[in-house]
Short mmCIF file of C-alpha atoms and ligand atoms in Angstrom, two decimals:
data_model
loop_
_atom_site.label_atom_id
_atom_site.label_comp_id
_atom_site.label_asym_id
_atom_site.label_seq_id
_atom_site.Cartn_x
_atom_site.Cartn_y
_atom_site.Cartn_z
CA MET A 7 54.50 53.71 -17.51
CA ARG A 8 56.62 56.77 -17.10
CA ARG A 9 55.69 60.23 -18.34
CA ALA A 10 58.43 61.94 -20.33
CA SER A 11 58.80 65.62 -19.35
CA SER A 12 61.19 67.66 -21.57
CA SER A 13 61.92 66.58 -25.14
CA ALA A 14 65.48 65.49 -24.13
CA SER A 15 63.91 62.86 -21.78
CA ARG A 16 61.22 61.71 -24.23
CA LYS A 17 61.13 58.04 -25.11
CA VAL A 18 58.78 55.52 -26.59
CA ASN A 19 60.50 52.77 -24.61
CA PRO A 20 60.15 53.48 -20.86
CA ALA A 21 62.50 51.06 -19.11
CA PHE A 22 60.92 47.93 -17.74
CA GLU A 23 61.18 47.54 -14.01
CA SER A 24 60.27 43.85 -14.02
CA SER A 25 63.10 41.27 -13.97
CA GLU A 26 64.08 40.73 -17.61
CA PRO A 27 63.15 37.11 -18.32
CA ASP A 28 65.86 35.04 -20.08
CA LEU A 29 65.36 35.06 -23.80
CA ASN A 30 66.60 31.57 -24.56
CA LEU A 31 63.10 30.21 -24.60
CA GLN A 32 62.75 28.60 -28.01
CA MET A 33 60.12 29.69 -30.50
CA ARG A 34 58.39 26.72 -32.13
CA PRO A 35 60.91 25.33 -34.65
CA VAL A 36 59.46 25.62 -38.15
CA ALA A 37 59.85 23.04 -40.93
CA LYS A 38 61.38 25.28 -43.60
CA PRO A 39 61.87 28.74 -42.13
CA THR A 40 60.04 31.36 -44.19
CA ALA A 41 61.77 34.63 -45.14
CA THR A 42 59.50 36.34 -42.59
CA TYR A 43 60.55 33.95 -39.82
CA VAL A 44 64.27 34.27 -40.69
CA ALA A 45 64.01 38.07 -40.90
CA ALA A 46 62.34 38.20 -37.46
CA GLN A 47 65.04 36.00 -35.94
CA THR A 48 67.88 37.98 -37.58
CA ILE A 49 66.48 41.28 -36.28
CA ALA A 50 65.81 39.83 -32.80
CA ASP A 51 69.40 38.53 -32.60
CA ASN A 52 70.94 41.89 -33.65
CA MET A 53 68.53 44.42 -32.15
CA GLN A 54 70.99 46.62 -30.23
CA GLU A 55 73.50 46.75 -33.12
CA PHE A 56 70.83 47.59 -35.71
CA ALA A 57 69.23 50.20 -33.39
CA SER A 58 72.45 52.06 -32.56
CA GLU A 59 73.59 51.99 -36.22
CA SER A 60 70.26 53.53 -37.33
CA VAL A 61 70.55 56.30 -34.72
CA LYS A 62 74.14 56.97 -35.83
CA ARG A 63 72.88 57.46 -39.40
CA HIS A 64 69.94 59.60 -38.11
CA TYR A 65 72.27 61.86 -36.10
CA ASN A 66 74.69 62.16 -39.04
CA SER A 67 71.85 63.25 -41.32
CA ASP A 68 70.27 65.65 -38.79
CA THR A 69 72.92 67.38 -36.62
CA SER A 70 70.20 69.40 -34.83
CA LEU A 71 69.47 66.23 -32.83
CA GLN A 72 72.67 66.94 -30.91
CA ARG A 73 70.61 69.43 -28.88
CA TYR A 74 69.07 66.48 -27.00
CA GLY A 75 72.50 65.62 -25.62
CA VAL A 76 73.85 62.19 -24.64
CA GLY A 77 70.65 61.29 -22.76
CA GLY A 78 68.53 62.12 -25.77
CA ARG A 79 70.69 59.95 -28.02
CA ALA A 80 70.45 57.02 -25.57
CA ARG A 81 66.66 57.32 -25.62
CA CYS A 82 66.68 57.43 -29.43
CA VAL A 83 68.47 54.07 -29.40
CA GLU A 84 65.87 52.72 -26.92
CA ASP A 85 63.10 54.01 -29.22
CA ALA A 86 64.70 52.31 -32.24
CA GLU A 87 64.96 49.05 -30.25
CA TYR A 88 61.28 49.40 -29.33
CA HIS A 89 60.35 49.85 -33.01
CA LEU A 90 62.37 46.70 -33.82
CA GLU A 91 60.71 44.81 -30.92
CA PHE A 92 57.28 45.49 -32.33
CA LEU A 93 58.51 44.80 -35.89
CA VAL A 94 59.74 41.35 -34.78
CA THR A 95 56.42 40.66 -33.02
CA ALA A 96 54.49 41.75 -36.15
CA LEU A 97 56.72 39.61 -38.40
CA HIS A 98 56.08 36.54 -36.23
CA ALA A 99 52.37 37.27 -36.49
CA GLU A 100 52.87 37.88 -40.24
CA SER A 101 50.75 41.01 -39.73
CA VAL A 102 51.72 44.29 -41.45
CA ASP A 103 48.67 45.87 -39.75
CA GLN A 104 50.07 45.00 -36.32
CA PHE A 105 53.22 47.05 -37.05
CA VAL A 106 51.22 49.96 -38.48
CA ASP A 107 49.04 49.85 -35.30
CA TYR A 108 52.17 50.07 -33.18
CA CYS A 109 53.43 53.07 -35.18
CA ALA A 110 50.00 54.71 -34.81
CA TRP A 111 50.31 54.21 -31.03
CA ALA A 112 53.86 55.60 -31.00
CA LYS A 113 52.81 58.64 -33.10
CA ILE A 114 50.23 59.66 -30.47
CA LEU A 115 52.65 59.06 -27.58
CA LEU A 116 55.40 61.15 -29.22
CA HIS A 117 53.01 63.87 -30.40
CA SER A 118 51.78 64.43 -26.84
CA ARG A 119 55.44 64.86 -25.88
CA ASN A 120 56.06 67.44 -28.64
CA ILE A 121 57.81 65.07 -31.00
CA GLY A 122 56.42 65.37 -34.53
CA VAL A 123 55.61 62.42 -36.80
CA SER A 124 58.42 63.46 -39.17
CA HIS A 125 60.92 62.38 -36.51
CA LEU A 126 59.31 58.94 -36.22
CA ILE A 127 59.23 58.56 -40.01
CA GLU A 128 62.93 59.52 -40.23
CA ASN A 129 63.66 56.99 -37.49
CA LEU A 130 61.92 54.23 -39.47
CA LYS A 131 63.66 55.23 -42.71
CA HIS A 132 67.09 55.00 -41.07
CA LEU A 133 66.13 51.65 -39.54
CA GLY A 134 65.16 50.53 -43.03
CA SER A 135 68.48 51.61 -44.51
CA VAL A 136 70.34 49.62 -41.84
CA LEU A 137 68.19 46.51 -42.28
CA LYS A 138 68.55 46.66 -46.07
CA SER A 139 72.34 46.62 -45.66
CA LYS A 140 72.38 43.91 -42.98
CA ILE A 141 69.78 41.27 -43.91
CA SER A 142 69.41 39.17 -47.09
CA LYS A 143 67.52 40.39 -50.15
CA ARG A 144 64.89 37.68 -49.46
CA GLU A 145 64.38 38.95 -45.90
CA TRP A 146 64.42 42.62 -46.96
CA SER A 147 61.74 41.96 -49.59
CA VAL A 148 59.48 41.06 -46.64
CA VAL A 149 60.59 43.58 -44.01
CA SER A 150 60.46 46.56 -46.41
CA LYS A 151 56.70 45.99 -46.81
CA TYR A 152 56.15 46.47 -43.04
CA LEU A 153 58.27 49.62 -42.84
CA GLN A 154 56.88 51.14 -46.04
CA ALA A 155 53.28 50.50 -44.93
CA ALA A 156 53.94 52.36 -41.66
CA ILE A 157 55.84 55.24 -43.33
CA THR A 158 53.01 55.68 -45.87
CA ALA A 159 50.21 55.51 -43.29
CA LEU A 160 51.79 57.65 -40.54
CA PRO A 161 51.18 61.18 -41.90
CA ASP A 162 47.38 60.65 -42.00
CA LEU A 163 47.09 58.76 -38.71
CA PRO A 164 45.46 60.65 -35.77
CA THR A 165 47.37 62.42 -33.00
CA ASP A 166 44.55 61.93 -30.50
CA LEU A 167 42.21 59.14 -29.33
CA PRO A 168 38.51 59.29 -28.36
CA SER A 169 37.55 58.68 -24.70
CA ARG A 170 37.30 54.99 -23.75
CA ILE A 171 34.18 55.80 -21.69
CA ALA A 172 31.64 56.08 -24.50
CA PRO A 173 28.61 58.16 -23.31
CA GLU A 174 26.12 55.81 -24.98
CA ARG A 175 27.46 52.74 -23.12
CA PRO A 176 25.59 51.36 -20.08
CA PHE A 177 26.75 52.75 -16.69
CA ALA A 178 28.71 55.57 -18.42
CA ASP A 179 27.77 58.02 -15.62
CA ALA A 180 28.94 55.60 -12.95
CA ALA A 181 32.16 54.99 -14.92
CA ASN A 182 32.85 58.74 -15.20
CA ALA A 183 32.11 59.24 -11.49
CA TYR A 184 34.43 56.34 -10.66
CA LEU A 185 37.21 57.81 -12.82
CA ALA A 186 36.75 61.27 -11.31
CA ALA A 187 37.02 59.83 -7.79
CA LEU A 188 40.25 58.02 -8.70
CA LEU A 189 41.78 61.09 -10.36
CA HIS A 190 41.07 63.07 -7.17
CA PHE A 191 42.70 60.33 -5.06
CA GLN A 192 39.31 59.52 -3.43
CA ARG A 193 39.56 55.75 -3.23
CA ASP A 194 36.77 55.44 -0.65
CA ARG A 195 34.43 57.42 -2.91
CA ALA A 196 35.36 55.15 -5.84
CA SER A 197 34.66 52.09 -3.72
CA GLU A 198 31.33 53.57 -2.64
CA ILE A 199 30.25 54.01 -6.30
CA VAL A 200 30.98 50.38 -7.12
CA LEU A 201 29.51 48.87 -3.93
CA LYS A 202 26.37 51.01 -4.37
CA GLU A 203 25.95 49.59 -7.90
CA SER A 204 26.42 46.08 -6.47
CA SER A 205 23.86 46.69 -3.71
CA LYS A 206 21.41 47.86 -6.44
CA GLY A 207 21.77 44.35 -7.94
CA THR A 208 24.19 45.22 -10.74
CA SER A 209 26.15 42.05 -11.48
CA VAL A 210 29.89 41.86 -10.89
CA LYS A 211 30.19 41.01 -14.59
CA ASP A 212 28.50 44.32 -15.58
CA ILE A 213 30.52 46.33 -13.04
CA TYR A 214 33.73 44.86 -14.49
CA ARG A 215 32.55 45.21 -18.10
CA TYR A 216 31.00 48.69 -18.07
CA ILE A 217 32.71 50.54 -15.18
CA ILE A 218 36.19 49.22 -14.30
CA THR A 219 37.32 48.07 -17.78
CA PRO A 220 36.60 51.36 -19.63
CA VAL A 221 38.01 53.37 -16.71
CA GLN A 222 41.28 51.44 -16.76
CA GLN A 223 41.48 51.80 -20.54
CA GLU A 224 40.75 55.54 -20.21
CA ILE A 225 43.58 55.89 -17.70
CA GLY A 226 45.86 54.32 -20.33
CA ARG A 227 44.63 56.78 -22.96
CA LEU A 228 45.27 59.78 -20.65
CA TRP A 229 48.81 58.48 -19.93
CA GLN A 230 49.51 57.99 -23.61
CA LEU A 231 48.36 61.58 -24.25
CA GLY A 232 50.71 62.82 -21.54
CA LYS A 233 47.77 64.00 -19.40
CA LEU A 234 48.48 61.51 -16.59
CA THR A 235 51.76 60.45 -15.04
CA VAL A 236 52.78 56.86 -14.42
CA VAL A 237 52.27 57.55 -10.70
CA HIS A 238 48.65 58.59 -11.31
CA GLU A 239 48.19 55.34 -13.26
CA HIS A 240 49.74 53.34 -10.42
CA TYR A 241 47.45 55.01 -7.87
CA CYS A 242 44.31 54.38 -9.94
CA THR A 243 45.20 50.75 -10.69
CA ALA A 244 46.16 49.99 -7.08
CA ALA A 245 42.91 51.61 -5.88
CA THR A 246 40.96 49.53 -8.39
CA GLU A 247 42.62 46.33 -7.13
CA ILE A 248 41.50 47.22 -3.58
CA VAL A 249 37.96 48.01 -4.76
CA MET A 250 37.87 44.63 -6.56
CA SER A 251 38.93 42.93 -3.30
CA GLU A 252 36.08 44.67 -1.48
CA LEU A 253 33.67 43.57 -4.22
CA PHE A 254 35.10 40.03 -4.05
CA ARG A 255 33.92 39.75 -0.45
CA HIS A 256 30.35 40.21 -1.72
CA LEU A 257 30.73 37.58 -4.46
CA VAL A 258 27.98 34.91 -4.33
CA PRO A 259 28.70 31.83 -6.45
CA SER A 260 25.74 31.34 -8.81
CA ARG A 261 26.52 27.63 -9.13
CA ALA A 262 27.43 25.29 -6.24
CA GLY A 263 31.08 24.21 -5.93
CA ARG A 264 32.00 22.25 -9.01
CA GLU A 265 34.77 19.62 -9.37
CA VAL A 266 36.40 21.68 -12.13
CA ARG A 267 39.52 23.74 -11.64
CA ILE A 268 41.01 26.60 -13.62
CA LEU A 269 44.41 28.20 -13.20
CA ALA A 270 44.70 31.85 -14.24
CA MET A 271 48.12 33.37 -14.97
CA CYS A 272 49.91 36.09 -16.94
CA VAL A 273 52.83 34.87 -19.04
CA GLN A 274 56.43 35.54 -18.12
CA GLY A 275 57.19 39.27 -18.41
CA GLU A 276 53.50 40.30 -18.40
CA ARG A 277 52.55 42.74 -15.63
CA HIS A 278 48.98 43.61 -16.72
CA CYS A 279 46.75 41.44 -14.52
CA ILE A 280 43.48 43.34 -13.83
CA ALA A 281 41.55 41.61 -16.63
CA LEU A 282 42.83 38.19 -15.59
CA ARG A 283 41.73 38.87 -12.02
CA MET A 284 38.30 39.87 -13.28
CA PHE A 285 38.06 36.64 -15.26
CA ALA A 286 39.11 34.63 -12.18
CA ASP A 287 36.37 36.34 -10.13
CA LEU A 288 33.72 35.53 -12.75
CA MET A 289 34.83 31.88 -12.79
CA THR A 290 34.56 31.82 -8.97
CA ILE A 291 30.97 33.05 -9.32
CA GLU A 292 30.48 30.20 -11.85
CA GLY A 293 31.41 27.76 -9.07
CA TRP A 294 34.80 26.80 -10.52
CA GLN A 295 37.74 26.19 -8.21
CA VAL A 296 40.06 29.00 -9.21
CA GLN A 297 43.83 29.27 -8.71
CA TYR A 298 44.62 32.92 -9.53
CA ILE A 299 48.42 33.15 -9.99
CA GLY A 300 48.70 36.75 -11.29
CA PRO A 301 51.39 38.67 -13.21
CA ASP A 302 54.78 37.67 -14.68
CA THR A 303 54.69 33.89 -14.15
CA PRO A 304 58.02 32.24 -15.08
CA THR A 305 57.34 29.57 -17.71
CA PRO A 306 59.38 26.65 -16.27
CA SER A 307 57.79 27.05 -12.80
CA ALA A 308 54.32 27.43 -14.33
CA ILE A 309 54.71 24.19 -16.29
CA ARG A 310 55.90 22.32 -13.18
CA PHE A 311 53.00 23.72 -11.11
CA ILE A 312 50.39 22.86 -13.77
CA CYS A 313 51.72 19.29 -14.05
CA GLU A 314 51.42 18.93 -10.24
CA GLU A 315 47.97 20.55 -9.95
CA LYS A 316 46.48 19.34 -13.26
CA PRO A 317 43.70 21.93 -13.64
CA SER A 318 41.11 21.36 -16.40
CA ILE A 319 42.03 24.68 -18.00
CA VAL A 320 44.89 27.19 -17.76
CA ALA A 321 43.83 30.72 -18.68
CA VAL A 322 46.73 32.86 -19.90
CA SER A 323 46.78 36.65 -20.32
CA VAL A 324 49.06 38.70 -22.57
CA THR A 325 48.58 42.47 -22.97
CA PHE A 326 51.97 43.63 -24.19
CA PRO A 327 52.85 42.32 -27.71
CA ARG A 328 56.47 41.87 -26.71
CA ASN A 329 55.39 39.03 -24.40
CA ILE A 330 53.81 36.95 -27.18
CA ARG A 331 57.10 35.03 -27.56
CA TYR A 332 56.70 33.83 -23.92
CA LEU A 333 53.13 32.72 -24.60
CA GLU A 334 54.36 30.73 -27.63
CA SER A 335 57.09 29.11 -25.55
CA PHE A 336 54.62 28.36 -22.74
CA VAL A 337 52.16 26.65 -25.10
CA ASN A 338 55.00 24.66 -26.72
CA ALA A 339 56.27 23.49 -23.34
CA LEU A 340 52.81 22.52 -22.03
CA LYS A 341 51.79 20.67 -25.22
CA GLU A 342 55.11 18.81 -25.19
CA SER A 343 54.91 17.83 -21.52
CA ARG A 344 53.93 14.16 -21.16
CA SER A 345 52.08 14.52 -17.86
CA CYS A 346 49.91 17.56 -18.53
CA ASN A 347 49.53 18.07 -22.31
CA HIS A 348 45.80 17.37 -21.86
CA VAL A 349 45.28 20.63 -19.95
CA LYS A 350 43.25 23.04 -22.10
CA ILE A 351 44.79 26.47 -22.83
CA LEU A 352 42.50 29.52 -23.02
CA ILE A 353 44.22 32.75 -24.09
CA GLY A 354 43.10 36.38 -23.82
CA GLY A 355 44.44 39.91 -23.63
CA ARG A 356 45.02 42.98 -25.77
CA ALA A 357 47.97 41.33 -27.63
CA THR A 358 46.12 38.09 -28.46
CA SER A 359 43.69 37.07 -31.23
CA SER A 360 41.93 34.03 -32.69
CA GLU A 361 44.58 33.98 -35.45
CA LEU A 362 47.32 33.80 -32.79
CA CYS A 363 45.40 31.06 -30.98
CA ARG A 364 45.43 28.97 -34.19
CA ARG A 365 49.06 29.79 -34.98
CA ILE A 366 50.46 28.73 -31.58
CA GLY A 367 48.13 25.77 -31.02
CA ALA A 368 46.21 27.03 -27.97
CA ASP A 369 42.71 25.56 -27.43
CA ALA A 370 40.58 28.69 -27.23
CA TYR A 371 40.67 32.50 -27.41
CA ALA A 372 38.33 34.97 -25.75
CA GLU A 373 38.16 38.62 -26.78
CA CYS A 374 36.64 39.74 -23.48
CA ILE A 375 36.14 38.26 -20.02
CA GLY A 376 32.37 38.29 -20.53
CA ASP A 377 32.57 35.72 -23.35
CA ALA A 378 35.37 33.79 -21.68
CA VAL A 379 33.18 32.20 -19.00
CA GLU A 380 30.98 30.49 -21.60
CA ILE A 381 34.04 29.53 -23.69
CA ALA A 382 35.61 27.89 -20.60
CA ASN A 383 32.42 25.91 -19.87
CA ARG A 384 32.32 24.76 -23.50
CA LEU A 385 36.02 23.73 -23.37
CA ILE A 386 35.31 21.08 -20.71
CA ALA A 387 31.87 20.09 -21.99
C1 B12 B 405 47.31 49.43 -15.53
C2 B12 B 405 48.30 49.42 -16.70
C3 B12 B 405 49.63 49.06 -16.44
C4 B12 B 405 50.09 48.57 -15.09
C5 B12 B 405 49.52 47.15 -14.83
C6 B12 B 405 49.30 46.90 -13.36
C7 B12 B 405 48.33 45.74 -13.11
N1 B12 B 405 48.20 45.37 -11.88
O1 B12 B 405 47.71 45.19 -14.03
C8 B12 B 405 51.64 48.61 -15.22
C9 B12 B 405 52.17 49.87 -14.57
C10 B12 B 405 52.39 47.41 -14.64
C11 B12 B 405 51.82 48.74 -16.72
C12 B12 B 405 53.05 48.58 -17.33
C13 B12 B 405 53.26 48.78 -18.67
N2 B12 B 405 52.37 49.22 -19.58
CO1 B12 B 405 50.49 49.37 -19.23
N3 B12 B 405 48.68 49.77 -19.06
C14 B12 B 405 47.88 49.74 -18.01
C15 B12 B 405 46.46 50.20 -18.42
C16 B12 B 405 46.34 51.66 -18.05
C17 B12 B 405 45.24 49.44 -17.87
C18 B12 B 405 45.30 47.91 -18.11
C19 B12 B 405 43.97 47.36 -17.59
O2 B12 B 405 43.82 47.08 -16.44
N4 B12 B 405 42.98 47.34 -18.50
C20 B12 B 405 41.65 46.93 -18.13
C21 B12 B 405 41.39 45.48 -18.55
C22 B12 B 405 40.15 44.92 -17.89
O3 B12 B 405 41.12 45.56 -19.96
P1 B12 B 405 42.07 44.93 -21.08
O4 B12 B 405 43.44 44.81 -20.58
O5 B12 B 405 41.83 45.70 -22.31
O6 B12 B 405 41.51 43.42 -21.24
C23 B12 B 405 40.32 43.13 -21.91
C24 B12 B 405 40.55 42.04 -22.96
O7 B12 B 405 41.82 42.10 -23.54
C25 B12 B 405 40.29 40.76 -22.22
N5 B12 B 405 41.38 40.08 -21.52
C26 B12 B 405 42.53 40.58 -21.05
N6 B12 B 405 43.28 39.64 -20.46
C27 B12 B 405 42.57 38.49 -20.53
C28 B12 B 405 42.86 37.19 -20.07
C29 B12 B 405 41.93 36.17 -20.31
C30 B12 B 405 42.24 34.79 -19.82
C31 B12 B 405 40.72 36.47 -20.98
C32 B12 B 405 39.74 35.37 -21.21
C33 B12 B 405 40.41 37.76 -21.45
C34 B12 B 405 41.36 38.76 -21.21
O8 B12 B 405 39.31 41.08 -21.25
C35 B12 B 405 39.41 42.46 -20.86
C36 B12 B 405 38.04 43.10 -20.86
O9 B12 B 405 37.05 42.37 -21.35
C37 B12 B 405 46.54 49.98 -19.99
C38 B12 B 405 45.53 50.77 -20.80
C39 B12 B 405 44.51 49.82 -21.52
N7 B12 B 405 44.06 50.23 -22.63
O10 B12 B 405 44.16 48.77 -21.07
C40 B12 B 405 48.03 50.31 -20.24
C41 B12 B 405 48.73 49.74 -21.48
C42 B12 B 405 48.25 48.33 -21.79
N8 B12 B 405 50.14 49.69 -21.07
C43 B12 B 405 50.97 50.03 -22.01
C44 B12 B 405 52.39 50.05 -21.90
C45 B12 B 405 53.18 50.60 -23.09
C46 B12 B 405 53.02 49.59 -20.73
C47 B12 B 405 54.55 49.49 -20.52
C48 B12 B 405 55.37 48.95 -21.66
C49 B12 B 405 55.07 50.85 -20.16
C50 B12 B 405 56.45 50.74 -19.49
N9 B12 B 405 56.57 51.29 -18.41
O11 B12 B 405 57.34 50.18 -19.87
C51 B12 B 405 54.63 48.53 -19.28
C52 B12 B 405 54.76 47.02 -19.71
C53 B12 B 405 54.78 46.14 -18.49
C54 B12 B 405 54.78 44.67 -18.88
N10 B12 B 405 55.94 44.11 -19.05
O12 B12 B 405 53.74 44.06 -19.02
C55 B12 B 405 50.24 50.39 -23.30
C56 B12 B 405 50.39 49.25 -24.36
C57 B12 B 405 50.56 49.83 -25.75
C58 B12 B 405 50.83 48.78 -26.81
N11 B12 B 405 51.21 49.26 -27.97
O13 B12 B 405 50.67 47.60 -26.64
C59 B12 B 405 48.77 50.65 -22.79
C60 B12 B 405 47.68 50.31 -23.81
C61 B12 B 405 48.67 52.15 -22.42
C62 B12 B 405 48.60 53.07 -23.63
N12 B12 B 405 47.44 53.54 -23.97
O14 B12 B 405 49.60 53.31 -24.25
N13 B12 B 405 50.66 49.07 -17.33
#
C-alpha cells in the first residue's frame, strides 16, 4: 500500500511490487458462455485500450484535468484499469453488489486524498461510454447494470469508516494498547501486551480473534483514510509477524500428534498471509501436521507439491478480489489432476464467500479462522 501525497500523485491503483503472474491460466470453460461471462472476458482482454480511451474522453470533456500533468493522466489510466479489474471480478461473481462495494471503497480512498466522488462518477460514466461502443448490445445490457448501480449509489455512500476495534468487543483495551504500541514503533511493548495475555491463560485463538485481527484491519482502515503510510503498515504487519512467532513458541498442542496433514497457502499473486498463518497456528494446536507455505504460491508448483505430499486438506487464502481468477484456476487444476483430486480444498479470505465456494467447486468455505478449525475437522470426518 502506498500513500498518495499531492492530488497529481493520487491513484486508486498503487503499483504491485509482486512479480506479475502470467495471465494465461484458464478460467473454467463454460458450456454456453453467458453474456456476463463474455462481457467479463471481453473487458479483461482489452483492459488497457478501454481504460486509456475512457481517460481520453474524460480529459476532452474536462480540460481542467490537465493541471495534474502527464503523471496525473497516467494514474487516471491506472485508476480506470483498476475499476475495470474489479468490474471483471464482479461480473465473474455475477454480483452487482461486489462492484458497488469496490466503488464504495474507492470513494473513501479518493476522498481522503482530496478527490471528490464527482470525479469517480465521471470516470465510471466515461468507462461506460467506451464499453457501450466497444462491446455487444447483449454484453452492454449486463455491464450497464453494474455501472449504473455504482453511479446511483455513490453520492450517498460514506466518506469515512468506523474503527475496526469496536469498544464493546472482548479485549478491546488490549487491542487498542497493542495498536498504540505499534503506531509508536514499540514492538517490544506490543509483544509484552500479547504475551501477558497469553500468560493470563487467554487462548491463542482469542488473541488472534480479538486483538491481532481487529488491529490489522484497523491499520488497513487508517491507510485507506490516508492517516497511515504504507511504511507504517509494513512496520506494524512485520512487527505482528514477529509477535506471532514469539507466541508460536508458547503454543501447546491441545491434541496429541495426529496422522492428518493440512497444507496452507495463499494463491498466486496474493500477498496477504497473516490470517492464513493464524489458521495454520490453530491447526498446529489441534494436533494437525501443518505445512504453512505462505504468500503468492505459483499454481503449477503448488499442484506438483500437493500431488507429491498428498495432504488431507489444502487451505487457500484470497484477500484481494483480483486474485480470485487464480483461485479458480488452482481449483480447476487440482480437481482435474489424476493423482491428487481427492485432496479437500478449504477456502477463506476477505475476497471469498460460500457462493464462490459453490461456484468454483471447492469443498468448504470458512468466514473466519475460528470456525475454520471445526470445518477442517468435519471435512475429514
Ligand atoms: C497487511 C496488509 C497488506 C500487506 C500484507 C502483508 C502480509 N504479510 O500479510 C501488503 C503490504 C503486502 C498488502 C498489499 C496490498 N494490499 Co493490503 N492490507 C493489509 C491489511 C492492513 C491487513 C491484512 C491482515 O492481516 N488482516 C488481518 C487478518 C487476520 O484478517 P482478514 O484478512 O480480514 O482475514 C479474516 C477472514 O477473511 C479469514 N481468513 C482470511 N484468510 C483466510 C484463509 C483461510 C484458509 C481461512 C479458513 C480463513 C481466512 O480469517 C480472518 C479472521 O478471522 C488489510 C486491511 C484489512 N482489512 O484486513 C489491507 C487490505 C486488505 N489491502 C488492501 C489493498 C488495496 C492492498 C494492495 C492492492 C495495495 C497495493 N499496494 O497495491 C496490495 C495487494 C497485494 C496483493 N497482491 O495481495 C485493501 C483491499 C481493498 C479491497 N477493495 O479489496 C485493504 C482492505 C486495505 C484497505 N482498507 O483498503 N496489504
